[in-house]
Amino acid sequence: MSRLRALIALVALTVAGGLMAILPGTAASAAACATPWQASAVYTNGMQVSHNGRNYQAKWWTQNEAPPGTTGVWQDLGSCGGTTPPPGGTCNHPNWAAGTWYTAGTIVRYTNGLYYIAEHDNPGYDPIISTWYWDPYSCSGTPPTSSPPPTNPGGFVVTEAQFNQMFPSRNSFYTYSGLVAALSAYPAFAKSGSTTVQRQEAAAFLANVHHETGGLVHIVEQNTANYPHYCDAGQPYGCPAGQAAYYGRGPIQLSWNFNYNAAGNALGLPLLTNPWLVQNDAAVAWKTGIWYWMTQHGPGTMTPHNAMVNGAGFGETIRSINGSIECNGGNPAQVQSRVTKYQQFVGILGVPAGNNLYC
């Protein structure tokens, strides 16, 4: 009996040992989840986050691009916080519906059968139109191979996605395509100096534009009582479009008959006789803004372009645009508004703000 009991005990121990060797393998789980991704946070090379049950690692500076993203900035480190799912899983997410409120991280199935993940909260914007709010998504956690690269025609240092991020409430008149079309008028704009300087100049221009137009909301000057004041009758060409026709228009709010005349001559456009072109054609509007930026110094001593390219700093661009009213303590709140927006925009473009921000 004792021999039989010993054999039974030995068999039981062997079986138990086998189970002990098997159980840890079957209970293996995914890695712990890193700190959850946040839209407002800035991530640099090597920093890790978790998003929708997966860990990701940043390859370079990024902000506001939800993993897995579309630019290649995020490296997928695999699932986290539970058992590892089998490869090639299938999506099971609800159909997108216009007008439905979606929070960041929500995944939907669009009408074309593809999936998209909300990068920012939105009230049901169309995923293939409002690309700042939505990113393509696949069940493997990596972007679909067919997803297009960020729109960046003409090599402009600001992509369409970044432009939309800068001006989320812009008037539909101010199109990105109109801005890109206007670049040909002055090829040196945002193309001079190092990549950092180019991005700083683009950010400086767009920050001043944001301030002048309330975020690219206003196409024309809002105070109509000022309209008759912008005709300098002492000019030899007068005001052929009418006494009240030269009010502020466009991204830099071009005003006065002599500015319309000068801009029209430089751009080869009949702006003196037809100033309404600036409020009816997006490319013309953007060209007038870039014309002022590249050629005029206003109350300052240099053009805004030269201020950024030669290292004078963002503050000198303010002086060249509205320095007689805002600089030297004239209106510090307005100056701060411009500076704050510039700091935000260089952050989006991934470059430092530089020195001499104030005037």
Coordinates of C-alpha atoms in Angstrom, one line a residue, residues 17-312:
G17 CA 4.6 20.3 -12.3
G18 CA 3.5 20.1 -15.9
L19 CA 0.6 22.4 -15.1
M20 CA 2.8 24.9 -13.4
A21 CA 5.0 25.0 -16.5
I22 CA 2.0 25.6 -18.8
L23 CA -0.1 28.0 -16.8
P24 CA 2.2 31.0 -16.9
G25 CA 2.3 30.8 -20.7
T26 CA -1.4 30.7 -21.1
A27 CA -1.9 33.6 -18.7
A28 CA 0.6 35.9 -20.4
S29 CA -0.8 39.4 -20.8
A30 CA 0.1 42.5 -22.8
A31 CA 2.4 45.2 -21.4
A32 CA 1.2 47.8 -19.0
C33 CA -0.3 50.9 -20.6
A34 CA 1.8 54.0 -20.6
T35 CA 0.4 57.4 -19.6
P36 CA -2.7 58.1 -21.8
W37 CA -2.1 60.4 -24.8
Q38 CA -3.4 64.0 -24.5
A39 CA -4.1 66.3 -27.4
S40 CA -2.7 69.4 -25.7
A41 CA 0.5 67.7 -24.6
V42 CA 3.8 68.1 -26.5
Y43 CA 5.7 64.8 -27.1
T44 CA 9.3 64.5 -28.2
N45 CA 11.5 61.6 -29.5
G46 CA 11.3 58.6 -27.2
M47 CA 8.3 59.6 -25.1
Q48 CA 5.7 56.9 -24.8
V49 CA 1.9 57.1 -24.5
S50 CA -1.1 54.8 -24.6
H51 CA -4.2 55.2 -26.8
N52 CA -7.1 52.9 -27.4
G53 CA -5.5 49.9 -25.7
R54 CA -2.1 50.3 -27.4
N55 CA 1.3 51.8 -26.5
Y56 CA 3.1 54.2 -28.9
Q57 CA 6.4 55.9 -28.9
A58 CA 7.1 59.3 -30.5
K59 CA 9.8 59.5 -33.1
W60 CA 10.0 63.3 -33.1
W61 CA 8.2 66.4 -31.8
T62 CA 4.4 66.1 -32.1
Q63 CA 1.3 67.7 -30.7
N64 CA -2.4 67.2 -31.3
E65 CA -1.8 64.1 -33.6
A66 CA -3.6 61.2 -32.0
P67 CA -1.9 57.8 -32.3
P68 CA -1.5 56.0 -34.6
G69 CA -1.6 59.3 -36.7
T70 CA -1.0 59.7 -40.4
T71 CA 2.5 61.3 -40.5
G72 CA 4.6 58.4 -39.2
V73 CA 5.5 60.2 -36.0
W74 CA 4.1 57.4 -33.8
Q75 CA 5.8 53.9 -33.5
D76 CA 3.3 51.2 -32.5
L77 CA 4.6 49.3 -29.5
G78 CA 1.7 46.8 -29.3
S79 CA -1.3 46.3 -27.2
C80 CA -1.4 47.1 -23.5
G81 CA -3.5 46.5 -20.4
G82 CA -4.9 43.1 -21.2
T83 CA -4.3 39.9 -23.1
T84 CA -2.7 40.3 -26.5
P85 CA -5.3 40.1 -29.2
P86 CA -4.7 37.8 -32.1
P87 CA -3.2 39.5 -35.2
G88 CA -5.4 40.7 -37.9
G89 CA -8.5 41.4 -35.7
T90 CA -11.6 42.8 -37.3
C91 CA -13.2 46.2 -36.7
N92 CA -16.5 46.4 -35.0
H93 CA -17.2 50.1 -34.6
P94 CA -20.4 52.1 -35.2
N95 CA -21.2 53.9 -38.5
W96 CA -20.4 57.6 -38.6
A97 CA -23.4 59.8 -38.4
A98 CA -23.4 63.6 -39.3
G99 CA -24.5 65.7 -36.4
T100 CA -23.5 63.2 -33.7
W101 CA -21.0 64.4 -31.1
Y102 CA -17.8 62.5 -31.1
T103 CA -15.1 62.7 -28.5
A104 CA -11.3 62.3 -29.2
G105 CA -10.5 58.6 -29.6
T106 CA -13.9 57.5 -30.9
I107 CA -13.6 55.2 -33.9
V108 CA -16.3 55.1 -36.6
R109 CA -17.0 53.4 -39.9
Y110 CA -17.4 55.9 -42.7
T111 CA -19.7 55.5 -45.7
N112 CA -16.8 54.3 -47.9
G113 CA -16.3 51.3 -45.6
L114 CA -13.1 52.7 -44.1
Y115 CA -12.5 53.5 -40.4
Y116 CA -11.5 56.8 -38.9
I117 CA -10.5 57.9 -35.3
A118 CA -11.5 61.3 -33.9
E119 CA -8.3 63.2 -33.2
H120 CA -10.3 66.0 -31.6
D121 CA -13.8 66.4 -30.2
N122 CA -16.2 67.4 -32.9
P123 CA -20.0 67.6 -33.7
G124 CA -20.0 65.0 -36.4
Y125 CA -17.7 66.6 -39.0
D126 CA -17.1 64.6 -42.2
P127 CA -14.0 62.5 -41.7
I128 CA -12.7 62.9 -45.3
I129 CA -13.3 66.6 -45.3
S130 CA -12.4 67.7 -41.7
T131 CA -9.0 66.0 -41.7
W132 CA -7.9 68.0 -38.6
Y133 CA -10.6 66.3 -36.6
W134 CA -10.2 62.8 -38.0
D135 CA -7.4 60.4 -38.8
P136 CA -7.6 57.1 -40.9
Y137 CA -7.7 54.0 -38.7
S138 CA -7.2 50.3 -39.2
C139 CA -7.9 47.4 -36.8
S140 CA -4.2 46.6 -36.6
G141 CA -3.6 50.0 -34.9
T142 CA -1.6 51.3 -37.9
P143 CA -2.8 53.8 -40.5
P144 CA -4.2 52.1 -43.7
T145 CA -1.5 51.9 -46.4
S146 CA -3.8 53.7 -48.8
S147 CA -4.1 56.8 -46.5
P148 CA -2.8 59.9 -48.3
P149 CA 0.2 61.8 -46.9
P150 CA -0.4 65.3 -45.4
T151 CA -1.3 67.8 -48.0
N152 CA 1.7 70.1 -48.6
P153 CA 1.6 71.4 -52.1
G154 CA 4.4 73.5 -53.4
G155 CA 6.6 72.6 -50.5
F156 CA 4.9 75.3 -48.2
V157 CA 6.2 74.8 -44.7
V158 CA 2.6 74.8 -43.3
T159 CA 0.6 71.8 -44.3
E160 CA -3.2 72.0 -44.8
A161 CA -3.7 70.0 -41.6
Q162 CA -1.6 72.5 -39.7
F163 CA -3.4 75.4 -41.4
N164 CA -6.8 74.0 -40.3
Q165 CA -5.4 73.5 -36.8
M166 CA -4.4 77.2 -36.7
F167 CA -7.7 78.4 -38.0
P168 CA -10.4 76.0 -36.9
S169 CA -13.2 78.5 -37.2
R170 CA -12.1 80.3 -40.3
N171 CA -14.4 81.7 -43.0
S172 CA -14.7 79.3 -45.9
F173 CA -13.5 82.2 -48.1
Y174 CA -10.0 81.9 -46.8
T175 CA -9.0 78.6 -48.5
Y176 CA -5.6 76.9 -48.1
S177 CA -5.5 76.4 -51.8
G178 CA -5.9 80.2 -52.3
L179 CA -2.9 80.7 -49.9
V180 CA -0.8 78.2 -51.8
A181 CA -1.7 79.8 -55.1
A182 CA -0.7 83.2 -53.8
L183 CA 2.8 82.0 -52.9
S184 CA 4.0 82.3 -56.5
A185 CA 3.7 86.1 -56.3
Y186 CA 6.6 86.3 -53.9
P187 CA 8.8 83.1 -54.0
A188 CA 11.0 84.3 -51.2
F189 CA 8.2 84.2 -48.7
A190 CA 8.7 81.5 -46.1
K191 CA 11.5 80.1 -48.4
S192 CA 14.4 82.2 -47.2
G193 CA 17.0 81.0 -44.6
S194 CA 17.0 77.8 -42.7
T195 CA 14.0 75.5 -42.2
T196 CA 13.5 77.0 -38.8
V197 CA 13.5 80.6 -40.1
Q198 CA 11.1 79.6 -42.9
R199 CA 8.7 78.2 -40.3
Q200 CA 9.1 81.1 -38.0
E201 CA 8.3 83.5 -40.9
A202 CA 5.2 81.5 -41.8
A203 CA 4.0 81.4 -38.2
A204 CA 4.7 85.2 -37.8
F205 CA 2.7 86.0 -40.9
L206 CA -0.2 83.8 -40.0
A207 CA -0.2 85.0 -36.4
N208 CA -0.6 88.6 -37.5
V209 CA -3.2 87.5 -40.0
H210 CA -5.1 85.8 -37.2
H211 CA -5.1 89.0 -35.2
E212 CA -6.2 91.2 -38.0
T213 CA -9.1 89.0 -39.1
G214 CA -10.3 87.4 -35.8
G215 CA -9.0 84.0 -36.8
L216 CA -9.6 84.4 -40.6
V217 CA -13.3 85.1 -39.8
H218 CA -13.6 88.6 -41.2
I219 CA -13.1 89.3 -44.9
V220 CA -13.9 93.0 -44.8
E221 CA -13.5 95.7 -42.1
Q222 CA -16.4 95.5 -39.7
N223 CA -16.7 99.2 -38.9
T224 CA -18.5 100.6 -41.9
A225 CA -18.4 104.1 -40.5
N226 CA -14.7 104.1 -41.4
Y227 CA -15.2 103.3 -45.1
P228 CA -15.3 106.9 -46.4
H229 CA -12.1 107.8 -44.6
Y230 CA -9.8 105.7 -46.7
C231 CA -9.7 107.9 -49.8
D232 CA -6.7 110.2 -50.1
A233 CA -8.0 112.6 -52.7
G234 CA -4.6 114.2 -53.0
Q235 CA -3.2 111.3 -54.9
P236 CA -3.0 112.0 -58.7
Y237 CA -5.2 108.9 -59.5
G238 CA -7.8 109.8 -57.0
C239 CA -10.4 107.3 -55.9
P240 CA -12.0 106.0 -59.2
A241 CA -13.9 103.2 -57.4
G242 CA -15.7 105.7 -55.1
Q243 CA -15.0 107.6 -51.9
A244 CA -15.9 104.6 -49.7
A245 CA -14.5 101.8 -51.7
Y246 CA -11.0 101.4 -50.1
Y247 CA -11.9 99.9 -46.7
G248 CA -9.9 97.1 -45.1
R249 CA -10.1 93.7 -46.9
G250 CA -8.3 90.4 -46.8
P251 CA -5.9 88.8 -44.4
I252 CA -3.9 92.0 -43.6
Q253 CA -7.0 94.2 -44.1
L254 CA -5.6 96.2 -47.0
S255 CA -7.0 99.8 -46.9
W256 CA -6.5 103.3 -48.5
N257 CA -6.6 104.0 -52.2
F258 CA -2.8 104.4 -52.4
N259 CA -2.2 100.9 -51.0
Y260 CA -4.7 99.4 -53.4
N261 CA -2.9 101.2 -56.2
A262 CA 0.5 100.1 -55.1
A263 CA -0.6 96.5 -54.5
G264 CA -2.4 96.4 -57.8
N265 CA 0.6 97.7 -59.7
A266 CA 3.0 95.2 -58.0
L267 CA 0.6 92.2 -58.6
G268 CA -0.6 93.2 -62.1
L269 CA -4.2 93.5 -60.9
P270 CA -6.7 96.4 -61.3
L271 CA -7.2 96.9 -57.6
L272 CA -7.5 100.7 -57.8
T273 CA -10.5 100.5 -60.1
N274 CA -11.8 97.1 -58.7
P275 CA -10.9 96.8 -55.0
W276 CA -13.7 94.3 -54.6
L277 CA -11.4 91.6 -56.1
V278 CA -9.7 91.4 -52.7
Q279 CA -13.0 90.2 -51.1
N280 CA -14.2 88.0 -53.9
D281 CA -11.1 86.1 -54.9
A282 CA -9.2 84.1 -52.1
A283 CA -5.9 84.0 -54.1
V284 CA -6.0 87.8 -54.6
A285 CA -6.8 88.4 -51.0
W286 CA -3.8 86.3 -49.9
K287 CA -1.6 88.0 -52.5
T288 CA -2.3 91.4 -51.0
G289 CA -1.4 90.1 -47.6
I290 CA 1.9 88.7 -48.8
W291 CA 2.6 91.8 -50.8
Y292 CA 2.4 94.0 -47.7
W293 CA 4.5 91.5 -45.8
M294 CA 7.2 91.4 -48.4
T295 CA 7.4 95.0 -49.6
Q296 CA 6.0 97.4 -47.0
H297 CA 7.4 98.6 -43.7
G298 CA 4.5 100.8 -42.6
P299 CA 5.4 102.7 -39.4
G300 CA 8.4 100.5 -38.9
T301 CA 11.9 100.5 -40.4
M302 CA 11.9 97.2 -42.2
T303 CA 9.5 94.8 -44.0
P304 CA 8.0 92.0 -41.8
H305 CA 9.8 89.6 -44.1
N306 CA 13.2 91.2 -43.4
A307 CA 12.4 91.3 -39.7
M308 CA 12.0 87.5 -39.6
V309 CA 14.7 86.6 -42.1
N310 CA 17.4 88.9 -40.6
G311 CA 16.7 88.0 -37.0
A312 CA 15.1 91.3 -35.8

